[in-house]
Short mmCIF file of C-alpha atoms and ligand atoms in Angstrom, two decimals:
data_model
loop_
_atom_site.label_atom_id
_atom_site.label_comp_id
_atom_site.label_asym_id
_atom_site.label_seq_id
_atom_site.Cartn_x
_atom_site.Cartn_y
_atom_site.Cartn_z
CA UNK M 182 118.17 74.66 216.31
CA UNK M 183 117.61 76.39 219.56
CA UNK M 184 118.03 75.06 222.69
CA UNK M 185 115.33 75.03 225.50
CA UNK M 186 115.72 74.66 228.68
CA UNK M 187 112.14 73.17 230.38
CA UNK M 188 112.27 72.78 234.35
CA UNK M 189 109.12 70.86 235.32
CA UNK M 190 109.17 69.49 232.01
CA UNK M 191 107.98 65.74 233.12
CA UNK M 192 104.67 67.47 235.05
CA UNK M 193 100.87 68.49 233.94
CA UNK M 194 101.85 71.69 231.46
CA UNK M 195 105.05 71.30 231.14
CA UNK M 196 104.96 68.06 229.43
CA UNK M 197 102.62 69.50 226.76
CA UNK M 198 104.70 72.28 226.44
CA UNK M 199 107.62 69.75 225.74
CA UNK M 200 105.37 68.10 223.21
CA UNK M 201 104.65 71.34 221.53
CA UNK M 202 108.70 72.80 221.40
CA UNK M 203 109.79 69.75 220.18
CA UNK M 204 106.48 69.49 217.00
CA UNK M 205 108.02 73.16 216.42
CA UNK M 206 111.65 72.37 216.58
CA UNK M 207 112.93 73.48 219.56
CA UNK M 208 116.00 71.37 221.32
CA UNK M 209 114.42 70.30 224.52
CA UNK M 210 116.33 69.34 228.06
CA UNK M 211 114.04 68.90 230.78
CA UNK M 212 115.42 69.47 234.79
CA UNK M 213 112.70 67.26 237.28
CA UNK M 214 113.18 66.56 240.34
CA UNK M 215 110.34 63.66 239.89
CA UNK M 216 108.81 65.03 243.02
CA UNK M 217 105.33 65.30 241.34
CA UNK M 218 106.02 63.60 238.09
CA UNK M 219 107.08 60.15 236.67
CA UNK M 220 109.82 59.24 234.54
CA UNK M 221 107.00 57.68 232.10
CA UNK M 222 105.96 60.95 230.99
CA UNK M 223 109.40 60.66 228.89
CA UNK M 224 107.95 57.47 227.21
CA UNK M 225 104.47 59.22 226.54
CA UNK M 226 106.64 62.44 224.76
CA UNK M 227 108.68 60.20 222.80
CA UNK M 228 105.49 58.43 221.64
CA UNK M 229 104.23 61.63 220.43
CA UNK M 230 107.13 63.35 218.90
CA UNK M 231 109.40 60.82 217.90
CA UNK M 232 112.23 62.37 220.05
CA UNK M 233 113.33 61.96 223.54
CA UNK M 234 114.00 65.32 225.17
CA UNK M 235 117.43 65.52 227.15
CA UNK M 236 116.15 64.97 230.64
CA UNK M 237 118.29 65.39 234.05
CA UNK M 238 116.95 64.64 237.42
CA UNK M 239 117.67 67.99 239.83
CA UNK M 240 116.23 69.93 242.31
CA UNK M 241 116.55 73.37 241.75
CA UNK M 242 116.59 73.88 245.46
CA UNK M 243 120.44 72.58 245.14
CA UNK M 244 122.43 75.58 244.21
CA UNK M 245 126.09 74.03 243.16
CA UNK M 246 123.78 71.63 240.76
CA UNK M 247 122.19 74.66 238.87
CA UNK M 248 125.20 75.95 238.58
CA UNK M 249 126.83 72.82 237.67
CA UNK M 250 123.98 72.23 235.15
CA UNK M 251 124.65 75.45 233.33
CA UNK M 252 128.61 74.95 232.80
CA UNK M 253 127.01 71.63 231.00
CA UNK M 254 124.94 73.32 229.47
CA UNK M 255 126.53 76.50 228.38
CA UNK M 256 124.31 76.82 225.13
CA UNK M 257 120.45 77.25 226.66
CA UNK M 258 118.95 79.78 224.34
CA UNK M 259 115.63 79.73 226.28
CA UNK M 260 114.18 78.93 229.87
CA UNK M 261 110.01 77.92 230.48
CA UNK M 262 109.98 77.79 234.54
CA UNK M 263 107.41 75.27 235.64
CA UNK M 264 108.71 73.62 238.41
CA UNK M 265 107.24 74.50 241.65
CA UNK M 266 104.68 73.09 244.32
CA UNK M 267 101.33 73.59 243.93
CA UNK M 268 98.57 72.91 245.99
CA UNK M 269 96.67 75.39 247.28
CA UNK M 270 95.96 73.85 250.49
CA UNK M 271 99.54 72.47 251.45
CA UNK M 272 100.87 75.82 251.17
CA UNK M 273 98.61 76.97 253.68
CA UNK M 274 99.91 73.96 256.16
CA UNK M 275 103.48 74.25 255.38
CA UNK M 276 104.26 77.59 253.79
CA UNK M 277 108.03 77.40 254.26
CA UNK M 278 108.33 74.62 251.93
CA UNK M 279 106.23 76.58 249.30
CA UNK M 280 108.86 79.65 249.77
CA UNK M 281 111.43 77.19 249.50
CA UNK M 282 110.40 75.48 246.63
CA UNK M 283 109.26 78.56 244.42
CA UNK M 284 111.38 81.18 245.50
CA UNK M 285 114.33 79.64 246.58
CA UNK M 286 114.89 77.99 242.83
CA UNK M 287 113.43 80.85 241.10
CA UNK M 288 116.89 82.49 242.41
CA UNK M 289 118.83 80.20 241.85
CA UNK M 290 117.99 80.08 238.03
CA UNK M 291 117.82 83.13 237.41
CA UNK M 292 120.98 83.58 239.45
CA UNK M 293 122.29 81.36 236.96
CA UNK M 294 120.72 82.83 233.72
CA UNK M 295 122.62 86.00 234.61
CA UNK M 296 125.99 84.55 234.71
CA UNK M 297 125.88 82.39 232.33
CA UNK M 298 123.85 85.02 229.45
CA UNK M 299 120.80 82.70 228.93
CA UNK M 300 118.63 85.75 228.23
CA UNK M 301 114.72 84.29 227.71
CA UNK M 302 112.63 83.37 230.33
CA UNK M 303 109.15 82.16 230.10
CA UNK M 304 107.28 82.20 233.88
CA UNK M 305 104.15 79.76 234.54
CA UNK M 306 102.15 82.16 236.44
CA UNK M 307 98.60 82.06 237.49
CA UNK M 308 95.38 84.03 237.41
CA UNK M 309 95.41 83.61 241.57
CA UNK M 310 97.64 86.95 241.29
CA UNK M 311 94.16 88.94 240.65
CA UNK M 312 92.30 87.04 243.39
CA UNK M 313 88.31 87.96 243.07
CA UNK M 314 88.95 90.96 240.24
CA UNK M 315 86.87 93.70 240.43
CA UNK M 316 85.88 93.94 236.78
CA UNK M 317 85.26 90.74 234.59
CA UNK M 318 86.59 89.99 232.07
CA UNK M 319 89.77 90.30 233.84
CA UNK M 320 92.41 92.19 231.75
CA UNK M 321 96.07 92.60 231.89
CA UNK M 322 95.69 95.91 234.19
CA UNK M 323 93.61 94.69 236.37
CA UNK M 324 95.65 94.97 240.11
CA UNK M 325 97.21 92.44 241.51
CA UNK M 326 95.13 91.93 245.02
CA UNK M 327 96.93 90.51 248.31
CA UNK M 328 97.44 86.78 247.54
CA UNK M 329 95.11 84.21 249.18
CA UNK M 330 97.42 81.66 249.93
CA UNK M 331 101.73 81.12 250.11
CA UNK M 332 100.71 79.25 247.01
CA UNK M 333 99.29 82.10 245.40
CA UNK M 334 101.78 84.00 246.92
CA UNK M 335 104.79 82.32 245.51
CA UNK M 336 103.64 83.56 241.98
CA UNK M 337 103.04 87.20 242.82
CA UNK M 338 107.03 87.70 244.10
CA UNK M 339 107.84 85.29 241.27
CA UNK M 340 106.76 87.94 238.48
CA UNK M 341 107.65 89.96 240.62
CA UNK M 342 111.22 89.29 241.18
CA UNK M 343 111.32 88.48 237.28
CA UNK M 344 109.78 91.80 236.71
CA UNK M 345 112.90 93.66 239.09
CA UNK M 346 115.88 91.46 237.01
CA UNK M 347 114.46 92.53 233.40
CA UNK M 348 114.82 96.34 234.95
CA UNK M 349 118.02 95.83 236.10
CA UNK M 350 119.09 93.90 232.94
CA UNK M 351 119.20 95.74 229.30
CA UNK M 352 119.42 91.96 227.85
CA UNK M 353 117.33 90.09 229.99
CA UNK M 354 113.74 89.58 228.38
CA UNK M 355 110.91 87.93 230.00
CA UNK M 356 107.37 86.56 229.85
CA UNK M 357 104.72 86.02 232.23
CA UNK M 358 102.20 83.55 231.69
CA UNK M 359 98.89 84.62 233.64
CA UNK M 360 96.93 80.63 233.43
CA UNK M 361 93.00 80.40 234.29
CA UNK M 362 92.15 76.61 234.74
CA UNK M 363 94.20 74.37 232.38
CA UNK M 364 92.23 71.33 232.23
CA UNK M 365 92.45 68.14 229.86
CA UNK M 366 95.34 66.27 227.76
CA UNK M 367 96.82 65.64 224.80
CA UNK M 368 94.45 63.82 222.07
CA UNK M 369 96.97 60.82 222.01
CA UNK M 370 95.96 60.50 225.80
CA UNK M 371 99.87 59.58 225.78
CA UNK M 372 100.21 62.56 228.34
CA UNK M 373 97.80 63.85 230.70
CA UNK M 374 97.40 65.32 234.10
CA UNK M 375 98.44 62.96 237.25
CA UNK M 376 97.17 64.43 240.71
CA UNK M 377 98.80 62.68 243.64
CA UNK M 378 96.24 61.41 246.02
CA UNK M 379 92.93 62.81 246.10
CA UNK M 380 92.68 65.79 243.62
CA UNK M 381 92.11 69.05 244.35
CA UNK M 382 91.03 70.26 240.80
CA UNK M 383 87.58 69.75 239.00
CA UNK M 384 88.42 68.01 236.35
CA UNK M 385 90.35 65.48 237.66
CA UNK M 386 88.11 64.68 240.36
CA UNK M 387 85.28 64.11 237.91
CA UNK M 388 87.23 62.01 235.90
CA UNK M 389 87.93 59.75 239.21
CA UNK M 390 84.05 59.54 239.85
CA UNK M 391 83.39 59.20 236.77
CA UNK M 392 85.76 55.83 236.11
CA UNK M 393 84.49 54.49 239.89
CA UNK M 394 87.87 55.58 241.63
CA UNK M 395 85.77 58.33 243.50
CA UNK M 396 82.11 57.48 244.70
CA UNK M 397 80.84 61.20 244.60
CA UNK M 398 82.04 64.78 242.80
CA UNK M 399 81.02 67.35 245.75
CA UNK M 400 80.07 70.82 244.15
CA UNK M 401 81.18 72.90 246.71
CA UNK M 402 78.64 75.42 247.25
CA UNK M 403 75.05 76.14 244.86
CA UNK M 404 74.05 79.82 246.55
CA UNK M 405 76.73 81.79 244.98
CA UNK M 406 76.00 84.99 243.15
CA UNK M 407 75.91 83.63 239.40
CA UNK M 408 73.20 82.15 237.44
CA UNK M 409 73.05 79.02 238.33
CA UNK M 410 74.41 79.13 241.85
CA UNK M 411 77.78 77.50 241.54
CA UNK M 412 81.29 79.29 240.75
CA UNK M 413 82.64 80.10 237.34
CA UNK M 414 86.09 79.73 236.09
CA UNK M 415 87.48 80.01 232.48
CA UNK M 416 88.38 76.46 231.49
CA UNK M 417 91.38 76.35 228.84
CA UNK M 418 92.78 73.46 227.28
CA UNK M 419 96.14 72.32 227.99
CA UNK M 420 96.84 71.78 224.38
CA UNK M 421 96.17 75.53 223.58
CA UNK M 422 97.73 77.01 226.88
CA UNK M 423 101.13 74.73 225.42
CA UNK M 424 100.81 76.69 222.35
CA UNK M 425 101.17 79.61 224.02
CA UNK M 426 104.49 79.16 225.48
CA UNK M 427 105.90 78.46 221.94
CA UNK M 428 104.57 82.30 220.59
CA UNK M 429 106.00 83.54 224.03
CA UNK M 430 109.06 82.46 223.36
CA UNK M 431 109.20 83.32 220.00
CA UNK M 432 108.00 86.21 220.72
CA UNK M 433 111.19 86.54 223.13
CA UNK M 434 113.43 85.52 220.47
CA UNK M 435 112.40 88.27 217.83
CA UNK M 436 114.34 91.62 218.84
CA UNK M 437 112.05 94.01 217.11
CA UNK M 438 109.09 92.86 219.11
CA UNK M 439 110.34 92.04 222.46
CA UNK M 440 109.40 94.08 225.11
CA UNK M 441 111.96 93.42 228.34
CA UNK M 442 108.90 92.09 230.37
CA UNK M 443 105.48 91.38 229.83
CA UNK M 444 102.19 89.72 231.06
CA UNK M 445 99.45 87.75 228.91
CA UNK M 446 96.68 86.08 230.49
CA UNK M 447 96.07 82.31 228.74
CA UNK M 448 92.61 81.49 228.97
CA UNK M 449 89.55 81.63 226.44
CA UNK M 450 87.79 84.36 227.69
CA UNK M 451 84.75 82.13 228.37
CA UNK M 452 83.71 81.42 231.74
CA UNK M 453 81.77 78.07 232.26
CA UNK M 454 80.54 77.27 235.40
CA UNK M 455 81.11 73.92 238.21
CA UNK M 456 77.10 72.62 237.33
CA UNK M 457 77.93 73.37 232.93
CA UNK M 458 81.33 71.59 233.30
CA UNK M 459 79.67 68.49 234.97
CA UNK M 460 76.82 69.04 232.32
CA UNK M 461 78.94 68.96 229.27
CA UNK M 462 81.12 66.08 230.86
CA UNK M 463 77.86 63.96 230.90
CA UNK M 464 76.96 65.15 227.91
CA UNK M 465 80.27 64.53 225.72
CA UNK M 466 80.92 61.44 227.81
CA UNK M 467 77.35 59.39 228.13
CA UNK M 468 78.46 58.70 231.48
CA UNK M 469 76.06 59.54 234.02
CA UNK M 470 78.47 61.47 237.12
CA UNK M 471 76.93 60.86 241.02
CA UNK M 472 77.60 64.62 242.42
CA UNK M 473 76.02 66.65 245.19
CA UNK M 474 76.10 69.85 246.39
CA UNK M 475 78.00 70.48 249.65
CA UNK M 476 79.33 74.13 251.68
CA UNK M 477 81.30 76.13 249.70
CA UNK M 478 85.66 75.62 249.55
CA UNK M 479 87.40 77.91 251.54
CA UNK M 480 88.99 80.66 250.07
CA UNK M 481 86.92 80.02 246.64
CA UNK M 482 86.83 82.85 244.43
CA UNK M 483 82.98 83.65 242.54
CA UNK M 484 83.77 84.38 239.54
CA UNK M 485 87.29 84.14 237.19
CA UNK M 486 87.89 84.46 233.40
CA UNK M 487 89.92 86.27 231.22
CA UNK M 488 90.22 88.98 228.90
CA UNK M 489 91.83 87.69 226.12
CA UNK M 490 92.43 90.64 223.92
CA UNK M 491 95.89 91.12 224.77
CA UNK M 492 97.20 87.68 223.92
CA UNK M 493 95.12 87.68 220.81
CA UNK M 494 96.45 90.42 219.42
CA UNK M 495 99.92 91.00 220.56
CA UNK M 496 100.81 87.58 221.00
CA UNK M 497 98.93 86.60 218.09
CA UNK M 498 97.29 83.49 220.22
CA UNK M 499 93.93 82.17 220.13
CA UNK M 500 92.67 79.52 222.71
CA UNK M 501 91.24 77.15 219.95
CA UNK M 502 89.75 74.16 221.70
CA UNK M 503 86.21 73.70 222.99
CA UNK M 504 85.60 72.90 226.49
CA UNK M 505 84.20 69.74 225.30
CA UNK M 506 87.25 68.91 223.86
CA UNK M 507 89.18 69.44 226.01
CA UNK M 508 86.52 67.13 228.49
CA UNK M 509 86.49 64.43 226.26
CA UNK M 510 90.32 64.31 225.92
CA UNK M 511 90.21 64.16 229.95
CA UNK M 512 88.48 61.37 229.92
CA UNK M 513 90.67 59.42 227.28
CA UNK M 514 93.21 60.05 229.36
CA UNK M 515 91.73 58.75 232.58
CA UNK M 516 90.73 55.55 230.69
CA UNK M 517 93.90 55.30 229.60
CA UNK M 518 95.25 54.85 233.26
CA UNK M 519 92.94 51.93 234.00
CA UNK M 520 94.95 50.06 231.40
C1 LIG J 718 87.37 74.93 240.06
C2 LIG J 718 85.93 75.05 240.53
C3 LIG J 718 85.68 74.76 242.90
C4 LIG J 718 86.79 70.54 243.02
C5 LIG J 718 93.08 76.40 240.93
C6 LIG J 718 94.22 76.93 241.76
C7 LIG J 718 94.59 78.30 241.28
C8 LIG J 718 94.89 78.29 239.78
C9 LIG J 718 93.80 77.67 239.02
C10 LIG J 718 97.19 77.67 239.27
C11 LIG J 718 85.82 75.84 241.83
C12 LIG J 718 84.95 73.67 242.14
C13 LIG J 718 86.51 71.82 242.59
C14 LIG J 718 85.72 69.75 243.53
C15 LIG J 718 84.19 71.54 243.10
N1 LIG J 718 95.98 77.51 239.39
N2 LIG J 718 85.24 72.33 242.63
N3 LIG J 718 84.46 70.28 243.53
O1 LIG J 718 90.11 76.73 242.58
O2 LIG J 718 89.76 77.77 240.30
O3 LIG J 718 91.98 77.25 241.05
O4 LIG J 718 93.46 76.39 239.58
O5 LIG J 718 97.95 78.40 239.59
O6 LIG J 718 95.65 78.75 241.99
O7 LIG J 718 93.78 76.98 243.09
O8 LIG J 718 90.44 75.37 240.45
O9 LIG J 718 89.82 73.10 239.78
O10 LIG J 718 90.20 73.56 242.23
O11 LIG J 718 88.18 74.47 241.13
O12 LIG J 718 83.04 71.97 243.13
O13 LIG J 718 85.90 68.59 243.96
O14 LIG J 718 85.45 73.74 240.83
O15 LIG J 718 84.92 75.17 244.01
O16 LIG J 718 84.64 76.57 241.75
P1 LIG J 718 90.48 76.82 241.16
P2 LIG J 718 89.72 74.04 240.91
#
């Protein structure tokens, strides 16, 4: 049985993820520093799987413990790198502790990987690395603009620095994830998302208003240049973006087709827009959602979905979930909370 190591394991994705190694019988051990997560999430993937991943609490920031946690754990077959900070607009306040936080323990494990031979390495990237693309669909080639915030930022040196180790490294081998908006939760509602405060997101602010937590979903802006005024982004569910990790890394594991280092972009290739997402919540829901229209967000992007083709065919992955699905399972999981 292999053994994968998850960092960020208890948060948003990589919880699913969890869920999904362990349904496909990976070995899991989770690093969290709990900074942005609970210890419940454990309770929620043991509820789900039947098995309680190895979990140890450590910031990756700490050097000697990375180490230390790799002369533990000598026999990692596998890394998926989720842990980092990231809201948008923090990293704009404080960008030292984004550089810190993402950079800083990016080294440090992969510092670590080297010595100790753990040779896979999954990266949670994002689609801010293409910022407002050019072409739509965005694909794969499409270049890599100046990054919008430290936030964004962080991801861009993340690949990358990734990208720089697998040249240097015959045996090193890595993937880069390329995420458009990973929205929703598992159908169990046993794990979902859990903003902090007042979220940033979409989905999880309608799902606030919605329940009565929030008195009013502000669309931020109705003038832009798409069809019906408001900005488009390709909604994936978090179920199907889990699955992806698991080809990745299979993918990784399988000599013949591993490629040293490559990027997929995880979305559906649909984009929906902020007035069809509040439509189809309504719609799938029955619950009527208070919203108005207000200026547009700073440093909002138009238009963002992806072009799938690469990760359909060479990954052999297929976003498979509806946006309604993955809607509805947002709100089970928000009424979940009220329990
Ligand atoms: C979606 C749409 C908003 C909240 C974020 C990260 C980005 C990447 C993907 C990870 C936009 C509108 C939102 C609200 C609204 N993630 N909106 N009212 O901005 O596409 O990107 O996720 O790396 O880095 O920034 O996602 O969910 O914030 O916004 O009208 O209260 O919803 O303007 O059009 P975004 P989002």
């Amino acid at each position: 049985m292999k053994k994968i190591l998850v960092t960020g394991g208890l948060g948003y994705i990589g919880s699913h993820v969890v869920v999904e190694l362990q349904s496909s019988g990976f070995e899991v051990v989770i690093i969290d520093d709990l900074s942005n997560s609970s210890l419940d999430v454990l309770d929620g993937i043991f509820d789900i799987t039947g098995v309680r991943p190895i979990f140890e609490k450590i910031d990756l920031k700490e050097k000697e413990l990375v180490i230390d946690f790799f002369k533990r754990h000598s026999d990692i077959d596998g890394v998926i790198h989720f842990a980092a900070a990231k809201a948008v607009g923090e990293s704009v306040d404080d960008p030292l502790k984004y550089y810190e936080n993402n950079i800083s323990s990016l080294v440090y494990i992969l510092k670590a990987l080297q010595d100790f031979k753990s040779t896979k390495f999954v990266f949670s990237s994002s689609c801010t690395v293409y910022g407002q693309a050019d072409e739509l669909p965005i694909t794969e080639n499409a270049p890599v603009k100046e990054a919008e915030s430290p936030y964004g930022n962080t991801k861009k040196i993340g690949e990358q620095m990734i990208k720089d180790l697998c040249n240097c490294n015959d045996s090193f081998a890595a993937i880069a994830l390329r995420y458009f908006n990973p929205i929703g939760g598992h159908s169990s509602a046993k794990i979902g998302e859990l903003p902090i405060g007042v979220p940033q997101n979409l989905v999880p602010f309608v799902t606030q208003t919605a329940i009565g937590i929030r008195k009013e979903l502000s669309i931020f802006g109705k003038d832009y240049p798409t069809p019906d005024g408001t900005c488009i982004r390709d909604y994936i569910h978090v179920v199907d973006l889990a699955k992806a990790h698991i080809v990745a890394l299979n993918r990784l594991f399988d000599e013949k087709k591993s490629n040293h280092y490559e990027v997929f972009n995880i979305g559906t290739g649909k984009g929906s827009s902020v007035l069809e997402v509040v439509n189809a919540f309504m719609r799938v829901t029955g619950v009527n959602l208070n919203y108005c229209f207000t200026d547009r967000r700073c440093g909002d992007i138009v238009s963002a979905y992806a072009d799938t083709i690469k990760a359909n065919t060479v990954l052999g992955w297929k976003a498979r979930l509806s946006l309604e699905d993955a809607l509805a399972s947002a709100w089970k999981w928000e009424k979940s909370l009220q329990n």
